[in-house]
Backbone as numpy.savetxt, mean C-alpha at the origin, in Angstrom:
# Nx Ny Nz CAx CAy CAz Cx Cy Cz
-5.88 8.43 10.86 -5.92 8.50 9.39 -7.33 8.32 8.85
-8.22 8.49 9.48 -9.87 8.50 9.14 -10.69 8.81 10.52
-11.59 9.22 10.02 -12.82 9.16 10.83 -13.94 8.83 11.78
-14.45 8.88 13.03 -15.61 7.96 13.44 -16.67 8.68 13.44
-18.05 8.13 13.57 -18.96 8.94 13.97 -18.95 9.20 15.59
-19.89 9.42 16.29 -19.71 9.92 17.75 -19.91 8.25 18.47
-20.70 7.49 17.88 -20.97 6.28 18.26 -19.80 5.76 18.41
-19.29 5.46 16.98 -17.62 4.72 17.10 -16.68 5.34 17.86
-16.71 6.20 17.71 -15.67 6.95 19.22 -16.00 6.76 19.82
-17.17 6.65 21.02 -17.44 6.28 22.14 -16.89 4.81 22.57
-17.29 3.91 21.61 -16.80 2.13 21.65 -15.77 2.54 21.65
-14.85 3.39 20.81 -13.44 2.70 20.26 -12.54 3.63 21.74
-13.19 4.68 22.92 -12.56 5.05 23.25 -12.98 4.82 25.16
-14.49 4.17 25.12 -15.02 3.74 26.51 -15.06 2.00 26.42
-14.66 2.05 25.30 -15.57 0.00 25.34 -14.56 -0.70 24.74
-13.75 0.04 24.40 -12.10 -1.27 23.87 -13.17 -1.42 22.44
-13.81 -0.77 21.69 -14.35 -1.11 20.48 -15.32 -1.70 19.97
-15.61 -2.23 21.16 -16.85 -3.17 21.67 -18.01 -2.22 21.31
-18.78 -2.38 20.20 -20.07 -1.91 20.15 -20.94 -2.16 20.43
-21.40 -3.33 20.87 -22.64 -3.82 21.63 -22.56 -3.14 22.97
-21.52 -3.42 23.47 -21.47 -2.95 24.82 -21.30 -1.72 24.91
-21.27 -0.75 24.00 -21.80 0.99 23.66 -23.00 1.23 23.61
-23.36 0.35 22.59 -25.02 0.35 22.61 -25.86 0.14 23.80
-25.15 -0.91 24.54 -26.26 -1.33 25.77 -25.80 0.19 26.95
-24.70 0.59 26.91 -24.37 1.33 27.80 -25.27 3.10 27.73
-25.77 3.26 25.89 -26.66 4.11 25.94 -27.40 3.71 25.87
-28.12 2.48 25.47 -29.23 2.30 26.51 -29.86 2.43 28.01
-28.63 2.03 28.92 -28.93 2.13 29.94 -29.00 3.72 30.05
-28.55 4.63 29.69 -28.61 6.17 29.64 -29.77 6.82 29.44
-30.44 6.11 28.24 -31.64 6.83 27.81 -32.75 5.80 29.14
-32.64 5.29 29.59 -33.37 4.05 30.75 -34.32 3.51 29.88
-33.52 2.99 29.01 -34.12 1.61 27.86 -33.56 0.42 28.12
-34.14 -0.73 27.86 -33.31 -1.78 28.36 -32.73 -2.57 27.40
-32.99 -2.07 26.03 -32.04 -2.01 25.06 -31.85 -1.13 23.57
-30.81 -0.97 22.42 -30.77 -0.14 21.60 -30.72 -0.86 20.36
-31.40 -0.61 19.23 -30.78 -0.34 18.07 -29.80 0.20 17.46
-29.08 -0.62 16.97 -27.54 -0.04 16.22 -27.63 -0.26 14.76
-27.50 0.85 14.33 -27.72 0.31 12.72 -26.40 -0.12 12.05
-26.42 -0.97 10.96 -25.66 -2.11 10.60 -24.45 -1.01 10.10
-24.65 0.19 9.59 -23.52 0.71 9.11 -22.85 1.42 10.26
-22.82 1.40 11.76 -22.66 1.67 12.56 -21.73 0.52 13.28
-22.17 -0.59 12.85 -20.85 -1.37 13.21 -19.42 -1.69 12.47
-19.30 -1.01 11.79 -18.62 -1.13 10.16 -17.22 -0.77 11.43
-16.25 -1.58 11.17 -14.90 -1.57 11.98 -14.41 -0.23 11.17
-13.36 0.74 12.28 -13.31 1.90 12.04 -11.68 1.77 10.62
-11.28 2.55 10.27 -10.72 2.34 9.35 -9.01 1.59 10.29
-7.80 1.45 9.53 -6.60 0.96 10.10 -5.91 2.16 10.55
-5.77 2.25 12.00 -5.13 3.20 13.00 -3.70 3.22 13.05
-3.14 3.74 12.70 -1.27 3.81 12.47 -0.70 4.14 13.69
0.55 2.77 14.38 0.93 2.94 15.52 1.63 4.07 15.15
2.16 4.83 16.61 2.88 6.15 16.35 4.02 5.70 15.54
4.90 4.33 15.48 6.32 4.43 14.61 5.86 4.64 13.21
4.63 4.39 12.91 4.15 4.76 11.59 4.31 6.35 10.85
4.09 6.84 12.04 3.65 8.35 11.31 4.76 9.14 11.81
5.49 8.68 13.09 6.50 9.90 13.89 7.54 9.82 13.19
8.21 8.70 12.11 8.82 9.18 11.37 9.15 9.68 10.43
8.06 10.77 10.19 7.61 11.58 8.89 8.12 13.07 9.52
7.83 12.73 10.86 7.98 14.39 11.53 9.44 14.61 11.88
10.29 15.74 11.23 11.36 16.43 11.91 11.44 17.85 11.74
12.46 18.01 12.82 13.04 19.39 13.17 13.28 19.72 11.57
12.86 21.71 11.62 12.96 21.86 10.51 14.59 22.18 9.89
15.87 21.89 10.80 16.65 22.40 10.23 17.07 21.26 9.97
17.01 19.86 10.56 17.11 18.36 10.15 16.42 18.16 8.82
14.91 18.69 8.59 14.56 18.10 7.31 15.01 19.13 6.45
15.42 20.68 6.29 15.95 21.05 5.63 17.67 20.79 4.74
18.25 20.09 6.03 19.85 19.48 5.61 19.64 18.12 5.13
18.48 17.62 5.01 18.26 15.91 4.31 18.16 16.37 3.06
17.77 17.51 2.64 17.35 17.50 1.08 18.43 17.13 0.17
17.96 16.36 -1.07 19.03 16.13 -1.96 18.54 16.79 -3.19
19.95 17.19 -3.84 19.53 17.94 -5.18 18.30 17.66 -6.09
18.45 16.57 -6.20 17.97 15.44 -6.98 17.77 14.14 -6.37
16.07 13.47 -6.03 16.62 12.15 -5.86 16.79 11.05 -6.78
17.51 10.07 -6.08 18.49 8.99 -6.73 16.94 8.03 -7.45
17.73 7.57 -8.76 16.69 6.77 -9.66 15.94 5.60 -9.23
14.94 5.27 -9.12 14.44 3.91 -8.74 14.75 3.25 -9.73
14.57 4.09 -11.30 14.45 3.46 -12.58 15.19 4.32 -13.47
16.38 3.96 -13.70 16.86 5.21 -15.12 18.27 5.90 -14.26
18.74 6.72 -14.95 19.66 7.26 -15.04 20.10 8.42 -15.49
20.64 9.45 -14.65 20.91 10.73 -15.02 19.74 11.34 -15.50
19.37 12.09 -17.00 18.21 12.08 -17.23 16.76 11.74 -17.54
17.73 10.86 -17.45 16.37 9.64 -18.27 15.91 8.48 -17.23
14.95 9.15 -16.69 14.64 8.62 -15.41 13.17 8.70 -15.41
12.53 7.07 -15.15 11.21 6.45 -15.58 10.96 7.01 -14.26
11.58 6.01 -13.11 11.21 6.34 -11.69 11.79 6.79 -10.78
11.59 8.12 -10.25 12.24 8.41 -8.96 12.21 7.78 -7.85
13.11 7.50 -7.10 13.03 6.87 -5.49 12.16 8.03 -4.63
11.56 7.54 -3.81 10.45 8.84 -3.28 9.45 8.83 -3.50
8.85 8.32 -5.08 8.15 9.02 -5.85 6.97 7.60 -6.61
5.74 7.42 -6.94 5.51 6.07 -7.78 5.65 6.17 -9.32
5.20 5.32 -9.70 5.54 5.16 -10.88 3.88 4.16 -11.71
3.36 4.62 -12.30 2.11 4.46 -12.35 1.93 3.50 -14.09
2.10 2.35 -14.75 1.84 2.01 -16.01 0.39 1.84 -15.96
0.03 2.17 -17.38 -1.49 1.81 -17.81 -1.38 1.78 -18.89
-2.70 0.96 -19.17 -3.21 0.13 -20.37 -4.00 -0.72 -20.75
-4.92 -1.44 -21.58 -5.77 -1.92 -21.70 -5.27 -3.14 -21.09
-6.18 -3.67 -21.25 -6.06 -5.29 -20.58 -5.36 -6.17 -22.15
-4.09 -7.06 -21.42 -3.20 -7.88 -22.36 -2.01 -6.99 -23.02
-2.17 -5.65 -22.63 -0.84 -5.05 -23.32 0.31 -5.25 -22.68
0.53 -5.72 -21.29 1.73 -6.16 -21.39 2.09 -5.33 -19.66
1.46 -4.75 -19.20 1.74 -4.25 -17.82 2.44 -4.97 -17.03
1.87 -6.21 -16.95 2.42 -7.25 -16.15 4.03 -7.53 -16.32
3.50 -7.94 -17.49 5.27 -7.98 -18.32 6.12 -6.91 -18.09
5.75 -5.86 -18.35 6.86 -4.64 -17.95 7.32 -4.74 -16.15
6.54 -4.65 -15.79 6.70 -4.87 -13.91 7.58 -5.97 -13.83
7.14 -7.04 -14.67 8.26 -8.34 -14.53 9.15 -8.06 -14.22
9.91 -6.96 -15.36 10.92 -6.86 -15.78 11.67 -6.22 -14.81
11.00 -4.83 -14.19 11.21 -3.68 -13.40 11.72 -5.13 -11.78
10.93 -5.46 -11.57 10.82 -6.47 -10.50 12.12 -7.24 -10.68
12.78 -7.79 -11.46 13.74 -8.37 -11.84 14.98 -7.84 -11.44
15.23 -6.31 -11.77 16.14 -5.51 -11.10 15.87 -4.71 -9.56
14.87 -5.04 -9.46 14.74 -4.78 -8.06 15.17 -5.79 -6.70
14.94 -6.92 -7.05 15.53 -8.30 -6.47 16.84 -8.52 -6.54
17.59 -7.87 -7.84 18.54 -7.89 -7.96 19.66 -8.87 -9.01
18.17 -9.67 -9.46 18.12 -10.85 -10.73 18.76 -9.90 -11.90
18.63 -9.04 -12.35 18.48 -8.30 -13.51 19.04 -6.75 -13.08
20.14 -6.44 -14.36 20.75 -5.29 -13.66 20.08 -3.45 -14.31
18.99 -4.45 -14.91 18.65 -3.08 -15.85 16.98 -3.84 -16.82
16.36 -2.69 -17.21 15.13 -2.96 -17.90 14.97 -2.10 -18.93
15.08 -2.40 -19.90 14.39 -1.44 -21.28 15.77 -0.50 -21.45
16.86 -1.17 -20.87 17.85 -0.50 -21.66 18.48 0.69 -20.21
17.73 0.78 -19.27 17.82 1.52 -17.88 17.86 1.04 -16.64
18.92 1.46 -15.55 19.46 0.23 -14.53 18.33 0.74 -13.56
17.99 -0.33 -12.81 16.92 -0.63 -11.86 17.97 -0.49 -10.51
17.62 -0.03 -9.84 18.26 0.32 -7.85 17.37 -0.54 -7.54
18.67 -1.50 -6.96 18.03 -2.83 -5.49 17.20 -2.37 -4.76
16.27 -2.99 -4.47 15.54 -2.90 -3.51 16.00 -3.54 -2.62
15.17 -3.45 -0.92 15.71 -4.11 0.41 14.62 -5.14 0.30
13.48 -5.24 -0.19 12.31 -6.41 -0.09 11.45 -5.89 -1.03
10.78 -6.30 -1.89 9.22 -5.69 -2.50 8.29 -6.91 -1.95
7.21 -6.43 -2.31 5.75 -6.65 -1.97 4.94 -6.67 -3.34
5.07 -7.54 -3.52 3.77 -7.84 -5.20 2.85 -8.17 -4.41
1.12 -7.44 -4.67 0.56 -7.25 -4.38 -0.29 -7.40 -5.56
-0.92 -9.27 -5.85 -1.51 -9.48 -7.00 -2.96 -10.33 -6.97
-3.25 -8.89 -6.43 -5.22 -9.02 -6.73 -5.73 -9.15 -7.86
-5.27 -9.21 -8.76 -6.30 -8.95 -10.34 -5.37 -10.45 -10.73
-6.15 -11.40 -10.98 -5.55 -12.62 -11.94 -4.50 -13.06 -10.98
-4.44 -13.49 -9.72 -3.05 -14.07 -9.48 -2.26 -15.38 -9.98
-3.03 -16.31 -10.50 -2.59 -17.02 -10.96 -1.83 -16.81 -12.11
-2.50 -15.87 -12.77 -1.83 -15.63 -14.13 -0.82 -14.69 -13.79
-0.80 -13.80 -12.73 0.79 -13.08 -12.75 1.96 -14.05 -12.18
1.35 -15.37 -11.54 2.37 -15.95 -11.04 3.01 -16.97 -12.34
2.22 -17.36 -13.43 2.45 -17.89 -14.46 3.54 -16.72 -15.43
3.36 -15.35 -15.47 3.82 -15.09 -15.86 5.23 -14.11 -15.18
5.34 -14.81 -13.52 6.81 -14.33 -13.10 7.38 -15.53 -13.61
6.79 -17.03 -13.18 7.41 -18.15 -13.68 8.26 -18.37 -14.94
7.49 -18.01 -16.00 8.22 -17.31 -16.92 9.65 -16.72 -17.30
9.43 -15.96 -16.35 10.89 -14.79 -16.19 11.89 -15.53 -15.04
11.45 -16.12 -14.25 12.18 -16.49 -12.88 12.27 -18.10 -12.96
13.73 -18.63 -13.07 13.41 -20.39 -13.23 13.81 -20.83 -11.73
14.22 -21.72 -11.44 14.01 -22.16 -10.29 15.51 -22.02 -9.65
16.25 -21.73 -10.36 17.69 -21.37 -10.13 17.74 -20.17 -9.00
16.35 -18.91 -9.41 16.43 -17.94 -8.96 15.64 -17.72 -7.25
14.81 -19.10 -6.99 14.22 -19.23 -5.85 14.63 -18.41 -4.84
16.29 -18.94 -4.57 16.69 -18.56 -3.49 16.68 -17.26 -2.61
17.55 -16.46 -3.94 17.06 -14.94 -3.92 15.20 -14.62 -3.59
14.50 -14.83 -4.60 13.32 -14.22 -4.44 12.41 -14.52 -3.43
13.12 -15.80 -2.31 12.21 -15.83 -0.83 13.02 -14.98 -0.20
14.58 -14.07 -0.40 14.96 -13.12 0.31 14.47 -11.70 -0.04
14.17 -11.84 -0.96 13.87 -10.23 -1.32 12.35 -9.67 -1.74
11.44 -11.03 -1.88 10.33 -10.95 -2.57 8.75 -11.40 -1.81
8.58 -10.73 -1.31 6.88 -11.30 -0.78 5.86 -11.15 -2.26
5.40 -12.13 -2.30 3.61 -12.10 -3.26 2.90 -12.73 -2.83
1.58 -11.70 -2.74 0.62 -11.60 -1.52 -0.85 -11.65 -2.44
-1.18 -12.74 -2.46 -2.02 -13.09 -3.59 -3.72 -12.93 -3.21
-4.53 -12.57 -4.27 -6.03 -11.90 -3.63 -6.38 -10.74 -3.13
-7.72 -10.68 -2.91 -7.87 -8.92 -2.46 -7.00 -8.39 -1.49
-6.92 -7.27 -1.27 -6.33 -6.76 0.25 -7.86 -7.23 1.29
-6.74 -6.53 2.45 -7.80 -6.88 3.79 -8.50 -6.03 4.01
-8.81 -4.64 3.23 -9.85 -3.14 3.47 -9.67 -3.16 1.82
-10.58 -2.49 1.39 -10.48 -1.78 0.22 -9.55 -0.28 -0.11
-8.99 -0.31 -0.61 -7.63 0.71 -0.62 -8.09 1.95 -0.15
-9.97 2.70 -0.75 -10.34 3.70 -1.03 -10.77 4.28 0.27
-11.17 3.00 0.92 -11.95 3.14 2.39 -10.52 2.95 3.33
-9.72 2.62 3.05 -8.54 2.64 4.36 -7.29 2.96 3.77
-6.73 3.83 3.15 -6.12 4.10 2.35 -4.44 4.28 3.42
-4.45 3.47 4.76 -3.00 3.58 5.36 -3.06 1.96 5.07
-3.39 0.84 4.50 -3.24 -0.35 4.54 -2.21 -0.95 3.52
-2.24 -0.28 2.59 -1.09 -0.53 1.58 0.37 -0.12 2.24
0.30 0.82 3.12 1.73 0.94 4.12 1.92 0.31 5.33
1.05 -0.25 5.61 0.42 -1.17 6.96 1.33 -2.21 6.19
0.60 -2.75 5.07 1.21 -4.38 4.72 2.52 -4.35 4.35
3.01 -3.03 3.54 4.86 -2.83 3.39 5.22 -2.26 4.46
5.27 -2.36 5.77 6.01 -2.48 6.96 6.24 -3.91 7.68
4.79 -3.84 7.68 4.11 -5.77 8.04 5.20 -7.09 7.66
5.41 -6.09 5.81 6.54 -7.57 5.69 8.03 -6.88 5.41
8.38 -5.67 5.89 9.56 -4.88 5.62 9.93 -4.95 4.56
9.23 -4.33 3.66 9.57 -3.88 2.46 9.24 -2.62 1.97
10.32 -2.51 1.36 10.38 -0.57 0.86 9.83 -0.22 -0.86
9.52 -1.48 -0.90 9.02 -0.98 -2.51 7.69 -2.22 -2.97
6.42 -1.43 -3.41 5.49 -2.10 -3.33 4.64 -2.35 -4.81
4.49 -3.07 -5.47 3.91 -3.44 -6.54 2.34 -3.86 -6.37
1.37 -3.10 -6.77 0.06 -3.54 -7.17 -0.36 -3.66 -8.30
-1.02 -5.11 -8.42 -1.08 -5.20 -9.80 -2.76 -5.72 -9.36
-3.84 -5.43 -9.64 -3.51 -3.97 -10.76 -4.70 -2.73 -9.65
-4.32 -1.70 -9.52 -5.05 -0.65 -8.94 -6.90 -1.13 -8.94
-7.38 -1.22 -10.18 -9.08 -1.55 -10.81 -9.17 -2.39 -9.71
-8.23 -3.46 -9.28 -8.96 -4.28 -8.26 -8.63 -4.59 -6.38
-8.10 -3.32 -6.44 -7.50 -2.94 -5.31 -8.54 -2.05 -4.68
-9.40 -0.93 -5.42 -10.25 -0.13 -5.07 -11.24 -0.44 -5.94
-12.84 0.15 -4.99 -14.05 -0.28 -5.87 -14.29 1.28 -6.32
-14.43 1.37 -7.84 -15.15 2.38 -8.35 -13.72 3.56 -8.72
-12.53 2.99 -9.26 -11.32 3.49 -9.56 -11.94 5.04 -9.99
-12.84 5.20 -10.99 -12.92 6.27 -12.50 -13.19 7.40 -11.38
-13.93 7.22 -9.95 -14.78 7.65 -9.33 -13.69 9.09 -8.49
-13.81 10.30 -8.13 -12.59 11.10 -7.73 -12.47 11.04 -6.71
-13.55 10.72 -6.07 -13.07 10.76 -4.37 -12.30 9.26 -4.27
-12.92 7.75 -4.84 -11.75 6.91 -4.52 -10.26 7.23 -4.72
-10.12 8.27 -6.53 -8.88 8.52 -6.72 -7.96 9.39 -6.20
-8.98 10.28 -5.21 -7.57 10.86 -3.82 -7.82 10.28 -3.37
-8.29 9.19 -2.65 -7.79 8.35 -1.32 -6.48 7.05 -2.13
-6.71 6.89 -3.73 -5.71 6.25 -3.62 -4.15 7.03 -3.72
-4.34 8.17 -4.04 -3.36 9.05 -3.96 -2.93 9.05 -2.55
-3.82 9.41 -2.01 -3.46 9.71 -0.08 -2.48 8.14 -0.11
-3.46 7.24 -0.18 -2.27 6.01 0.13 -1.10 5.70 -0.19
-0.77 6.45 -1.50 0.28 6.42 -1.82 1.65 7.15 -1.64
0.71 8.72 -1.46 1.69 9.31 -0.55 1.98 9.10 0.74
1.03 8.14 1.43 1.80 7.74 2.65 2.90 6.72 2.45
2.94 6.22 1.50 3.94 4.96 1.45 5.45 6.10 1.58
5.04 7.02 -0.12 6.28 7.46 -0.50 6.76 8.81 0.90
6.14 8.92 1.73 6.29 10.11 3.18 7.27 8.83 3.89
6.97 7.59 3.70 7.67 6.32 4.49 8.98 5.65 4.12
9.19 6.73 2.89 10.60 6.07 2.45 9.66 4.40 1.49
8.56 4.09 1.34 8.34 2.99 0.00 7.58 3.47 -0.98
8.37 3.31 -2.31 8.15 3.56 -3.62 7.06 2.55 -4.06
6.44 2.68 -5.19 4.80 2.33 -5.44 4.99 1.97 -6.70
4.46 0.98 -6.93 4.48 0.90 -8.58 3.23 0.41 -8.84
């Protein structure tokens, strides 16, 4: 799912990854008795997807032709009126304090299974989500607290991971890690709050297809994105 230069392939495919010991090994090649490696040359290669990651994207074409459904089933909404498709993400924006958080609350609420509907439209259970709250975590956890009293604990250590602080790559530069971490904790539906601090340089187009790419790997995985 990314790239090496010829250097990093060599480590990542003679040296178990080991770059020093690439370096010294073309050293000994060129009959130097040692090399310079430049610092962006050691940069760990992006997150490598075991095969159960990706092989179940691939089928026979008369298998993935008889899976198709007319229509898929709502993540969010009903009949026509449908915010979110299952399959598919679902993207809110807005200035800072309008209320994003709050709406996800809500969405999150019927996804756990707390809440049978949001804004007037029934929410489909989820099997686990993944809040994923890099931007302000304290304050999104102040404001699930809010919505969730302590009655509701029980449920939300069954159905609910929140995974507080940056990710472990930057979304833009490893863009299979957001499906890495919703497998990691088996969950099929993933909440980032908020994108701006998930990737550096959002406005920028090449970050914004790689966060696309990431996202269509979730939704190729059977997990929906919010």
């Amino acid at each position: 799912e990314g790239t090496y230069s010829r250097f990093a392939y060599l480590a990542a495919t003679k040296h178990a990854g080991d770059y020093y010991a690439a370096a010294q090994w073309c050293a000994a090649e060129l009959g130097r008795t040692s090399v310079t490696v430049a610092p962006d040359a050691l940069t760990e290669p992006v997150t490598v997807l075991e095969p159960h990651q990706f092989e179940t994207v691939a089928m026979r074409g008369g298998d993935a032709l008889s899976s198709v459904e007319e229509a898929p089933p709502a993540r969010w909404g009903t009949g026509d009126d449908v915010l979110w498709a299952s399959g598919e993400s679902l993207l809110i924006t807005g200035r800072t304090g309008t209320g994003k958080t709050t709406l996800a609350t809500g969405v999150l609420a019927g996804l756990v299974g707390l809440d049978h509907e949001c804004l007037g439209l029934p929410v489909l259970l989820a099997t686990k989500v993944l809040y994923l709250g890099v931007d302000r975590p304290r304050q999104i956890l102040r404001a699930l607290a809010r919505r969730f009293g302590p009655d509701t604990f029980a449920v939300l250590n069954e159905r609910l991971i929140f995974r507080k602080g940056p990710l472990p790559r930057d979304l833009a530069k490893d863009p299979a890690i957001l499906l890495t971490l919703a497998q990691q904790y088996g969950c099929d539906v993933v909440i980032v709050d908020s994108l701006k601090d998930a990737a550096v340089k959002l406005a920028d187009e090449e970050v914004g297809g790689q966060i696309n790419r990431a996202v269509q790997m979730c939704n190729a995985h059977d997990v929906d994105c919010l």
